[in-house]
mmCIF file of C-alpha atoms in Angstrom:
data_model
loop_
_atom_site.group_PDB
_atom_site.id
_atom_site.type_symbol
_atom_site.label_atom_id
_atom_site.label_comp_id
_atom_site.label_asym_id
_atom_site.label_seq_id
_atom_site.Cartn_x
_atom_site.Cartn_y
_atom_site.Cartn_z
ATOM 1 C CA MET A 1 -17.330 -31.661 -39.988
ATOM 2 C CA LYS A 2 -17.400 -28.514 -41.849
ATOM 3 C CA THR A 3 -14.120 -26.886 -42.826
ATOM 4 C CA MET A 4 -13.880 -23.199 -42.030
ATOM 5 C CA THR A 5 -11.995 -21.029 -44.497
ATOM 6 C CA ILE A 6 -10.674 -17.550 -43.449
ATOM 7 C CA SER A 7 -9.772 -15.292 -46.344
ATOM 8 C CA LEU A 8 -7.673 -12.131 -45.849
ATOM 9 C CA LYS A 9 -6.917 -9.960 -48.821
ATOM 10 C CA ILE A 10 -3.633 -8.079 -48.437
ATOM 11 C CA ASN A 11 -2.329 -5.837 -51.182
ATOM 12 C CA ASP A 12 1.223 -5.319 -50.063
ATOM 13 C CA PRO A 13 4.283 -6.689 -51.939
ATOM 14 C CA LEU A 14 6.295 -6.944 -48.692
ATOM 15 C CA VAL A 15 3.852 -9.501 -47.289
ATOM 16 C CA THR A 16 5.241 -12.688 -48.757
ATOM 17 C CA LYS A 17 4.040 -16.262 -47.948
ATOM 18 C CA VAL A 18 7.096 -16.880 -45.915
ATOM 19 C CA ALA A 19 6.821 -13.629 -43.984
ATOM 20 C CA PHE A 20 3.042 -14.083 -43.402
ATOM 21 C CA ALA A 21 3.613 -17.748 -42.191
ATOM 22 C CA THR A 22 6.318 -16.471 -39.861
ATOM 23 C CA ALA A 23 3.971 -13.832 -38.395
ATOM 24 C CA LEU A 24 1.194 -16.419 -37.933
ATOM 25 C CA LYS A 25 3.583 -18.481 -35.736
ATOM 26 C CA ASN A 26 3.175 -15.627 -33.304
ATOM 27 C CA LEU A 27 -0.277 -17.038 -32.423
ATOM 28 C CA TYR A 28 1.272 -20.152 -30.958
ATOM 29 C CA THR A 29 4.603 -19.007 -29.627
ATOM 30 C CA SER A 30 6.314 -15.794 -28.528
ATOM 31 C CA GLN A 31 9.592 -17.141 -29.650
ATOM 32 C CA VAL A 32 9.351 -16.651 -33.387
ATOM 33 C CA ASP A 33 12.835 -16.964 -35.014
ATOM 34 C CA LEU A 34 13.685 -13.826 -36.804
ATOM 35 C CA THR A 35 16.776 -12.515 -38.642
ATOM 36 C CA LEU A 36 17.305 -8.897 -39.661
ATOM 37 C CA ASP A 37 16.640 -9.849 -43.319
ATOM 38 C CA ASP A 38 13.230 -11.239 -42.299
ATOM 39 C CA THR A 39 12.026 -8.216 -40.396
ATOM 40 C CA LEU A 40 10.693 -6.032 -43.164
ATOM 41 C CA GLY A 41 8.364 -8.702 -44.485
ATOM 42 C CA VAL A 42 7.266 -9.802 -40.964
ATOM 43 C CA LEU A 43 6.710 -6.258 -39.891
ATOM 44 C CA ALA A 44 4.344 -5.772 -42.866
ATOM 45 C CA SER A 45 2.561 -8.981 -42.016
ATOM 46 C CA ALA A 46 2.216 -8.094 -38.379
ATOM 47 C CA HIS A 47 0.722 -4.791 -39.292
ATOM 48 C CA ALA A 48 -1.767 -6.568 -41.564
ATOM 49 C CA LEU A 49 -2.710 -8.999 -38.783
ATOM 50 C CA GLN A 50 -2.557 -6.324 -36.049
ATOM 51 C CA PHE A 51 -0.084 -8.217 -34.027
ATOM 52 C CA SER A 52 1.232 -5.311 -31.927
ATOM 53 C CA SER A 53 3.767 -7.225 -29.864
ATOM 54 C CA LEU A 54 5.339 -8.731 -32.999
ATOM 55 C CA LEU A 55 5.269 -5.316 -34.671
ATOM 56 C CA GLN A 56 7.159 -3.816 -31.760
ATOM 57 C CA ARG A 57 9.639 -6.745 -31.707
ATOM 58 C CA CYS A 58 10.449 -6.289 -35.426
ATOM 59 C CA SER A 59 10.772 -2.523 -35.030
ATOM 60 C CA ALA A 60 13.177 -2.876 -32.108
ATOM 61 C CA MET A 61 15.280 -5.340 -34.047
ATOM 62 C CA MET A 62 15.384 -3.114 -37.057
ATOM 63 C CA ILE A 63 16.422 -0.198 -35.025
ATOM 64 C CA THR A 64 19.381 -2.069 -33.530
ATOM 65 C CA GLY A 65 20.374 -3.141 -37.048
ATOM 66 C CA LEU A 66 20.343 0.114 -39.017
ATOM 67 C CA THR A 67 22.906 0.231 -41.704
ATOM 68 C CA SER A 68 23.504 2.252 -44.899
ATOM 69 C CA GLY A 69 22.048 -0.511 -46.834
ATOM 70 C CA ASN A 70 18.626 -0.651 -45.096
ATOM 71 C CA VAL A 71 18.081 2.715 -43.445
ATOM 72 C CA ASN A 72 15.873 4.054 -46.258
ATOM 73 C CA ASP A 73 13.786 0.868 -46.511
ATOM 74 C CA PHE A 74 13.429 0.934 -42.708
ATOM 75 C CA TYR A 75 12.463 4.493 -42.558
ATOM 76 C CA LEU A 76 9.713 4.101 -45.246
ATOM 77 C CA ALA A 77 8.471 1.011 -43.431
ATOM 78 C CA GLY A 78 8.334 2.923 -40.152
ATOM 79 C CA CYS A 79 6.227 5.560 -41.885
ATOM 80 C CA LYS A 80 3.997 3.249 -43.886
ATOM 81 C CA TYR A 81 3.194 0.886 -40.810
ATOM 82 C CA LYS A 82 3.033 3.714 -38.407
ATOM 83 C CA THR A 83 5.857 2.457 -36.270
ATOM 84 C CA GLY A 84 6.950 5.975 -35.160
ATOM 85 C CA PRO A 85 10.111 4.814 -33.133
ATOM 86 C CA LEU A 86 11.432 2.999 -36.249
ATOM 87 C CA ALA A 87 11.061 6.004 -38.454
ATOM 88 C CA ALA A 88 12.515 8.386 -35.864
ATOM 89 C CA ALA A 89 15.454 6.153 -35.254
ATOM 90 C CA ALA A 90 16.134 5.854 -38.989
ATOM 91 C CA GLN A 91 16.146 9.594 -39.376
ATOM 92 C CA LYS A 92 18.505 10.065 -36.358
ATOM 93 C CA TRP A 93 20.847 7.423 -37.736
ATOM 94 C CA LEU A 94 20.961 9.245 -41.082
ATOM 95 C CA GLU A 95 21.479 12.745 -39.405
ATOM 96 C CA MET A 96 24.856 11.289 -38.067
ATOM 97 C CA ASN A 97 25.820 9.166 -41.066
ATOM 98 C CA LEU A 98 24.576 10.936 -44.190
ATOM 99 C CA VAL A 99 27.958 12.608 -44.776
ATOM 100 C CA PRO A 100 30.547 10.217 -43.376
ATOM 101 C CA GLU A 101 28.910 6.822 -44.440
ATOM 102 C CA VAL A 102 25.873 6.994 -46.744
ATOM 103 C CA GLY A 103 27.330 9.704 -48.879
ATOM 104 C CA ARG A 104 30.251 7.495 -49.904
ATOM 105 C CA GLN A 105 27.972 4.602 -51.077
ATOM 106 C CA ILE A 106 25.499 3.894 -53.804
ATOM 107 C CA HIS A 107 22.787 3.624 -51.182
ATOM 108 C CA LEU A 108 22.700 7.442 -51.293
ATOM 109 C CA GLN A 109 20.703 7.007 -54.425
ATOM 110 C CA LYS A 110 17.741 5.580 -52.540
ATOM 111 C CA VAL A 111 17.431 8.298 -49.910
ATOM 112 C CA PRO A 112 13.948 9.711 -50.270
ATOM 113 C CA LYS A 113 13.732 13.455 -50.871
ATOM 114 C CA GLU A 114 11.348 14.076 -48.008
ATOM 115 C CA LEU A 115 13.669 12.244 -45.575
ATOM 116 C CA LEU A 116 16.704 14.093 -46.995
ATOM 117 C CA LEU A 117 14.974 17.427 -46.433
ATOM 118 C CA LYS A 118 14.210 16.445 -42.712
ATOM 119 C CA VAL A 119 17.775 15.457 -42.258
ATOM 120 C CA LEU A 120 19.223 18.651 -43.721
ATOM 121 C CA ARG A 121 17.061 20.785 -41.492
ATOM 122 C CA SER A 122 17.976 18.854 -38.317
ATOM 123 C CA PRO A 123 20.246 20.791 -35.869
ATOM 124 C CA ARG A 124 21.911 17.382 -35.168
ATOM 125 C CA LEU A 125 23.177 16.910 -38.666
ATOM 126 C CA PHE A 126 26.812 15.821 -38.618
ATOM 127 C CA THR A 127 29.184 16.987 -41.350
ATOM 128 C CA PHE A 128 32.932 17.391 -41.595
ATOM 129 C CA ASN A 129 32.479 20.980 -43.001
ATOM 130 C CA GLU A 130 29.903 22.945 -45.117
ATOM 131 C CA PHE A 131 31.547 21.959 -48.405
ATOM 132 C CA HIS A 132 31.547 18.276 -47.692
ATOM 133 C CA LEU A 133 27.781 18.459 -47.110
ATOM 134 C CA LEU A 134 27.408 20.292 -50.350
ATOM 135 C CA LYS A 135 29.294 17.683 -52.182
ATOM 136 C CA THR A 136 27.127 14.938 -50.584
ATOM 137 C CA LEU A 137 23.888 16.749 -51.766
ATOM 138 C CA LEU A 138 25.338 17.288 -55.312
ATOM 139 C CA LEU A 139 26.180 13.661 -55.451
ATOM 140 C CA TRP A 140 22.613 12.789 -54.490
ATOM 141 C CA VAL A 141 21.267 14.991 -57.360
ATOM 142 C CA TYR A 142 23.761 13.254 -59.726
ATOM 143 C CA LEU A 143 22.403 9.930 -58.605
ATOM 144 C CA GLN A 144 18.770 10.926 -59.189
ATOM 145 C CA LEU A 145 19.588 11.997 -62.699
ATOM 146 C CA ASN A 146 21.715 8.896 -63.399
ATOM 147 C CA HIS A 147 19.458 6.399 -61.627
ATOM 148 C CA ARG A 148 20.655 3.396 -63.636
ATOM 149 C CA ILE A 149 24.241 3.542 -62.508
ATOM 150 C CA ARG A 150 25.213 1.111 -59.775
ATOM 151 C CA THR A 151 28.723 2.309 -58.864
ATOM 152 C CA MET A 152 29.692 5.559 -57.158
ATOM 153 C CA PRO A 153 31.089 8.174 -59.589
ATOM 154 C CA THR A 154 34.284 10.031 -58.894
ATOM 155 C CA TYR A 155 34.185 13.611 -57.780
ATOM 156 C CA GLU A 156 35.609 14.722 -61.046
ATOM 157 C CA THR A 157 32.984 12.796 -62.972
ATOM 158 C CA MET A 158 30.182 14.514 -61.037
ATOM 159 C CA LEU A 159 31.713 18.016 -61.581
ATOM 160 C CA THR A 160 32.075 17.311 -65.317
ATOM 161 C CA PHE A 161 28.460 16.124 -65.555
ATOM 162 C CA PHE A 162 27.098 19.378 -64.078
ATOM 163 C CA ASN A 163 29.469 21.475 -66.092
ATOM 164 C CA SER A 164 27.936 19.898 -69.224
ATOM 165 C CA PHE A 165 24.608 21.586 -68.639
ATOM 166 C CA PRO A 166 23.563 24.499 -70.831
ATOM 167 C CA LYS A 167 24.929 27.787 -69.640
ATOM 168 C CA ARG A 168 21.905 29.770 -70.223
ATOM 169 C CA CYS A 169 20.616 29.059 -66.751
ATOM 170 C CA SER A 170 21.763 27.155 -63.674
ATOM 171 C CA VAL A 171 20.590 23.591 -62.786
ATOM 172 C CA LEU A 172 18.459 24.960 -59.960
ATOM 173 C CA GLU A 173 16.656 27.274 -62.409
ATOM 174 C CA GLN A 174 15.711 24.572 -64.800
ATOM 175 C CA ASP A 175 12.368 22.841 -64.610
ATOM 176 C CA GLU A 176 13.711 19.590 -62.705
ATOM 177 C CA GLY A 177 16.064 21.538 -60.615
ATOM 178 C CA ARG A 178 13.481 23.697 -59.059
ATOM 179 C CA GLY A 179 12.189 20.656 -57.223
ATOM 180 C CA TRP A 180 15.488 20.496 -55.319
ATOM 181 C CA THR A 181 15.617 24.150 -54.308
ATOM 182 C CA ALA A 182 14.270 23.484 -50.853
ATOM 183 C CA LEU A 183 17.168 21.006 -50.200
ATOM 184 C CA PHE A 184 19.748 23.496 -51.127
ATOM 185 C CA LEU A 185 18.346 26.187 -49.225
ATOM 186 C CA CYS A 186 19.163 24.204 -46.183
ATOM 187 C CA LEU A 187 22.917 24.590 -46.827
ATOM 188 C CA ARG A 188 25.099 27.107 -45.279
ATOM 189 C CA LEU A 189 26.989 28.182 -48.345
ATOM 190 C CA HIS A 190 28.453 31.179 -46.524
ATOM 191 C CA GLY A 191 30.386 28.644 -44.565
ATOM 192 C CA VAL A 192 32.238 27.585 -47.807
ATOM 193 C CA THR A 193 35.267 29.802 -47.453
ATOM 194 C CA LYS A 194 38.284 27.998 -49.039
ATOM 195 C CA GLY A 195 39.313 29.573 -52.306
ATOM 196 C CA GLU A 196 39.278 26.269 -54.293
ATOM 197 C CA ASP A 197 35.874 25.374 -52.906
ATOM 198 C CA LEU A 198 34.492 28.646 -53.871
ATOM 199 C CA ASP A 199 35.936 28.181 -57.418
ATOM 200 C CA VAL A 200 33.812 25.014 -57.685
ATOM 201 C CA LEU A 201 30.754 26.893 -56.695
ATOM 202 C CA ARG A 202 31.352 29.381 -59.491
ATOM 203 C CA HIS A 203 32.227 26.944 -62.268
ATOM 204 C CA ILE A 204 29.668 24.019 -61.955
ATOM 205 C CA ASN A 205 26.688 26.208 -63.163
ATOM 206 C CA PHE A 206 24.479 24.673 -60.503
ATOM 207 C CA PHE A 207 23.420 27.643 -58.458
ATOM 208 C CA PRO A 208 21.564 30.902 -59.645
ATOM 209 C CA GLU A 209 23.651 33.925 -59.928
ATOM 210 C CA ALA A 210 21.849 35.508 -57.093
ATOM 211 C CA TRP A 211 22.928 32.779 -54.744
ATOM 212 C CA LEU A 212 26.540 33.104 -55.752
ATOM 213 C CA PHE A 213 26.372 36.823 -55.360
ATOM 214 C CA GLN A 214 25.073 36.564 -51.884
ATOM 215 C CA VAL A 215 27.817 34.097 -50.892
ATOM 216 C CA GLU A 216 30.531 36.475 -52.405
ATOM 217 C CA ALA A 217 29.016 39.498 -50.648
ATOM 218 C CA SER A 218 28.838 37.710 -47.214
ATOM 219 C CA HIS A 219 32.563 36.987 -47.536
ATOM 220 C CA TYR A 220 33.417 40.535 -48.806
ATOM 221 C CA HIS A 221 31.590 42.183 -45.929
ATOM 222 C CA ALA A 222 33.013 39.774 -43.271
ATOM 223 C CA VAL A 223 36.609 40.519 -44.477
ATOM 224 C CA GLU A 224 35.948 44.265 -44.598
ATOM 225 C CA ASN A 225 34.543 44.060 -41.028
ATOM 226 C CA GLY A 226 37.533 42.274 -39.526
ATOM 227 C CA GLY A 227 35.925 38.895 -39.713
ATOM 228 C CA ASP A 228 32.547 39.807 -38.130
ATOM 229 C CA MET A 229 29.820 37.885 -39.766
ATOM 230 C CA VAL A 230 27.341 40.602 -40.038
ATOM 231 C CA HIS A 231 25.239 38.543 -42.384
ATOM 232 C CA VAL A 232 24.553 35.823 -39.844
ATOM 233 C CA ARG A 233 21.538 36.369 -37.609
ATOM 234 C CA ASP A 234 20.567 32.969 -36.093
ATOM 235 C CA PHE A 235 23.180 30.839 -34.481
ATOM 236 C CA ALA A 236 21.135 27.608 -34.608
ATOM 237 C CA SER A 237 20.558 27.525 -38.396
ATOM 238 C CA GLU A 238 23.536 29.539 -39.733
ATOM 239 C CA ALA A 239 26.600 28.765 -37.575
ATOM 240 C CA VAL A 240 29.556 27.270 -39.634
ATOM 241 C CA ARG A 241 30.109 23.596 -38.775
ATOM 242 C CA PHE A 242 33.125 21.434 -38.503
ATOM 243 C CA GLY A 243 33.091 17.761 -37.502
ATOM 244 C CA VAL A 244 35.374 15.147 -36.185
ATOM 245 C CA LEU A 245 34.529 11.446 -36.367
ATOM 246 C CA PHE A 246 36.535 10.164 -33.400
ATOM 247 C CA ASP A 247 37.049 6.402 -34.063
ATOM 248 C CA GLN A 248 38.377 3.868 -31.714
ATOM 249 C CA GLY A 249 41.739 3.928 -33.389
ATOM 250 C CA TYR A 250 42.311 7.540 -32.203
ATOM 251 C CA THR A 251 44.040 8.577 -29.121
ATOM 252 C CA THR A 252 44.103 12.220 -30.257
ATOM 253 C CA TYR A 253 42.742 14.063 -33.267
ATOM 254 C CA SER A 254 43.784 17.611 -34.371
ATOM 255 C CA GLU A 255 42.665 19.624 -37.392
ATOM 256 C CA MET A 256 43.447 23.246 -38.266
ATOM 257 C CA ILE A 257 40.782 25.406 -39.755
ATOM 258 C CA ALA A 258 40.901 28.928 -41.242
ATOM 259 C CA VAL A 259 38.069 31.421 -41.390
ATOM 260 C CA TYR A 260 38.592 34.993 -42.612
ATOM 261 C CA GLY A 261 42.176 35.045 -41.619
ATOM 262 C CA PHE A 262 41.509 33.574 -38.107
ATOM 263 C CA PHE A 263 42.992 30.235 -37.320
ATOM 264 C CA PHE A 264 41.748 27.573 -34.952
ATOM 265 C CA GLU A 265 42.681 24.024 -33.968
ATOM 266 C CA ILE A 266 39.756 21.651 -33.154
ATOM 267 C CA LYS A 267 40.944 18.826 -31.044
ATOM 268 C CA GLY A 268 39.722 15.487 -29.526
ATOM 269 C CA ILE A 269 41.594 13.523 -26.961
ATOM 270 C CA ARG A 270 40.811 10.021 -25.531
ATOM 271 C CA ASN A 271 41.680 10.038 -21.780
ATOM 272 C CA SER A 272 40.644 6.373 -21.218
ATOM 273 C CA ALA A 273 38.596 3.643 -22.804
ATOM 274 C CA THR A 274 35.334 5.658 -21.896
ATOM 275 C CA SER A 275 36.602 9.283 -21.274
ATOM 276 C CA TYR A 276 37.150 11.867 -24.013
ATOM 277 C CA THR A 277 37.556 15.666 -24.181
ATOM 278 C CA PHE A 278 36.986 17.996 -27.044
ATOM 279 C CA TYR A 279 37.932 21.614 -27.425
ATOM 280 C CA MET A 280 39.120 24.381 -29.879
ATOM 281 C CA GLN A 281 41.811 26.913 -29.552
ATOM 282 C CA ARG A 282 43.034 29.889 -31.517
ATOM 283 C CA MET A 283 46.415 29.563 -33.238
ATOM 284 C CA ARG A 284 49.043 31.816 -34.643
ATOM 285 C CA PRO A 285 50.648 31.158 -38.106
ATOM 286 C CA THR A 286 53.895 31.144 -36.383
ATOM 287 C CA ASP A 287 52.932 28.351 -33.951
ATOM 288 C CA ALA A 288 54.937 25.142 -34.269
ATOM 289 C CA GLY A 289 53.261 22.571 -36.622
ATOM 290 C CA PHE A 290 51.099 25.209 -38.257
ATOM 291 C CA PRO A 291 50.316 24.128 -41.820
ATOM 292 C CA SER A 292 51.587 26.720 -44.284
ATOM 293 C CA SER A 293 48.901 25.801 -46.759
ATOM 294 C CA LEU A 294 46.296 27.614 -44.568
ATOM 295 C CA CYS A 295 47.991 30.938 -45.391
ATOM 296 C CA GLN A 296 48.644 30.340 -49.102
ATOM 297 C CA ARG A 297 45.992 32.873 -50.071
ATOM 298 C CA GLY A 298 47.642 35.470 -47.809
ATOM 299 C CA LEU A 299 44.601 36.226 -45.697
ATOM 300 C CA VAL A 300 45.841 36.651 -42.050
ATOM 301 C CA SER A 301 44.090 38.782 -39.481
ATOM 302 C CA LEU A 302 46.276 40.781 -37.118
ATOM 303 C CA ARG A 303 43.462 41.362 -34.631
ATOM 304 C CA ALA A 304 44.736 40.281 -31.132
ATOM 305 C CA GLN A 305 41.109 39.464 -30.038
ATOM 306 C CA ARG A 306 38.327 37.502 -31.711
ATOM 307 C CA LEU A 307 34.825 37.309 -30.269
ATOM 308 C CA VAL A 308 33.414 33.892 -31.118
ATOM 309 C CA ARG A 309 29.936 32.383 -30.310
ATOM 310 C CA TYR A 310 30.435 28.599 -30.428
ATOM 311 C CA GLU A 311 28.984 25.326 -29.293
ATOM 312 C CA ILE A 312 30.698 21.887 -29.052
ATOM 313 C CA ARG A 313 28.521 18.860 -29.254
ATOM 314 C CA ALA A 314 29.175 15.084 -29.296
ATOM 315 C CA GLU A 315 26.939 12.095 -29.862
ATOM 316 C CA ALA A 316 27.501 8.306 -29.592
ATOM 317 C CA LEU A 317 25.282 5.369 -30.094
ATOM 318 C CA VAL A 318 24.846 3.108 -27.100
ATOM 319 C CA ASP A 319 22.380 0.168 -27.095
ATOM 320 C CA SER A 320 20.376 1.788 -30.009
ATOM 321 C CA GLN A 321 20.165 5.047 -28.004
ATOM 322 C CA TRP A 322 22.022 8.241 -28.876
ATOM 323 C CA GLN A 323 23.847 9.805 -26.037
ATOM 324 C CA GLU A 324 24.305 13.574 -26.492
ATOM 325 C CA PHE A 325 26.806 15.865 -24.792
ATOM 326 C CA ARG A 326 27.018 19.602 -25.390
ATOM 327 C CA THR A 327 28.489 22.771 -23.987
ATOM 328 C CA GLY A 328 25.479 24.882 -25.050
ATOM 329 C CA PRO A 329 26.061 28.123 -26.986
ATOM 330 C CA ILE A 330 29.041 30.102 -25.487
ATOM 331 C CA THR A 331 30.264 33.629 -26.312
ATOM 332 C CA GLN A 332 33.985 34.085 -25.661
ATOM 333 C CA GLN A 333 36.757 36.347 -26.467
ATOM 334 C CA PHE A 334 39.707 34.489 -27.924
ATOM 335 C CA ARG A 335 43.085 35.921 -27.615
ATOM 336 C CA PHE A 336 46.683 34.482 -28.236
ATOM 337 C CA GLY A 337 48.320 32.542 -25.481
ATOM 338 C CA ARG A 338 46.834 30.337 -22.734
ATOM 339 C CA PRO A 339 44.327 30.322 -21.149
ATOM 340 C CA ALA A 340 42.559 32.919 -23.276
ATOM 341 C CA CYS A 341 43.164 31.028 -26.564
ATOM 342 C CA LYS A 342 41.208 27.924 -25.491
ATOM 343 C CA SER A 343 37.541 27.213 -25.500
ATOM 344 C CA GLN A 344 35.534 25.546 -22.890
ATOM 345 C CA VAL A 345 36.248 21.775 -22.785
ATOM 346 C CA LEU A 346 33.491 19.341 -23.481
ATOM 347 C CA GLU A 347 33.846 16.250 -21.244
ATOM 348 C CA VAL A 348 32.402 13.025 -22.642
ATOM 349 C CA GLN A 349 31.795 9.798 -20.771
ATOM 350 C CA THR A 350 30.693 6.980 -23.074
ATOM 351 C CA VAL A 351 31.246 3.371 -24.248
ATOM 352 C CA GLY A 352 29.889 4.304 -27.634
ATOM 353 C CA LYS A 353 32.134 4.389 -30.702
ATOM 354 C CA PRO A 354 32.588 6.280 -32.830
ATOM 355 C CA ILE A 355 31.942 9.722 -31.370
ATOM 356 C CA TYR A 356 30.509 12.338 -33.725
ATOM 357 C CA ALA A 357 31.922 15.623 -32.409
ATOM 358 C CA SER A 358 30.660 18.959 -33.896
ATOM 359 C CA PHE A 359 32.194 22.429 -33.567
ATOM 360 C CA SER A 360 29.735 25.137 -34.707
ATOM 361 C CA PHE A 361 30.620 28.924 -34.479
ATOM 362 C CA ILE A 362 30.095 32.303 -35.791
ATOM 363 C CA PHE A 363 32.044 35.610 -35.340
ATOM 364 C CA PRO A 364 29.545 38.093 -34.002
ATOM 365 C CA ALA A 365 30.048 41.874 -34.433
ATOM 366 C CA SER A 366 32.752 43.072 -32.076
#
């Protein structure tokens, strides 16, 4: 009896003998034992063998198990093996977690530039504020330039590093820096309004002078026009963002923000195990509990009314699917005193935790 030999040449480092053998078991049983650590190699093997059902099973398992440590590899696998849902899920996960989670870990170093660009351009991107997003992106650049390090640098170390560059031109104007320009054009630098944060922009020698001049000019014109953001034309891509990561440990969350002498409280309240409300309200510097540090630079608007265009959004992950809640863009005149000082309330019903709540707004001409 002749022995038949089947030869299959596969040039893919992810297809190991163990992963390939596991995939072949799919010919005999639909109950192939898999762990999350196995899925990358088995996915590659299933693609080579054109086992569509196993490919889908691996993809579903990877979507459920997305973490900071694997999101980059899973995204690249989704693109390479044409499993669109996996690549899309990895991107969506990173849109929510780039700043609060990945940006605090060495895994940030592995985020591909093209994926990072997609995330930065996404209207769903979550950030605590515009400066926090800037710090995350600066840290990504630092890790690209120092690719051998395996521990996260301190914020001060990163600033010192960029300050050490030659002063004749900014980092983005140098040969290597030009390749990152598209990433930094996604930032909303006009949303960086705190004095100490603006000082960082000026002193790290990262941005071209023209960029810094544009930021300073936008602030000057806004202050001169009573807070009106005359430079902002597109709400979707230019609104100033503030975020709240409402974790299961919270019953309430409150944060005071100041923009051009106007003060707002952004607030989240847990009403029950699955019910939440989010809103913002205008505050006076004389209100009880108002932090004096917000007025330390002396910019306080005396305008009784402030026209605001805003949107409140919240997202939560439930069974590998993102639930989204939003008010939609609203234009409202904020005054002092209830009810005119309070925004529309966003009601959220979800079992997902945490909740990523975003407050976006601009001050239109009024």
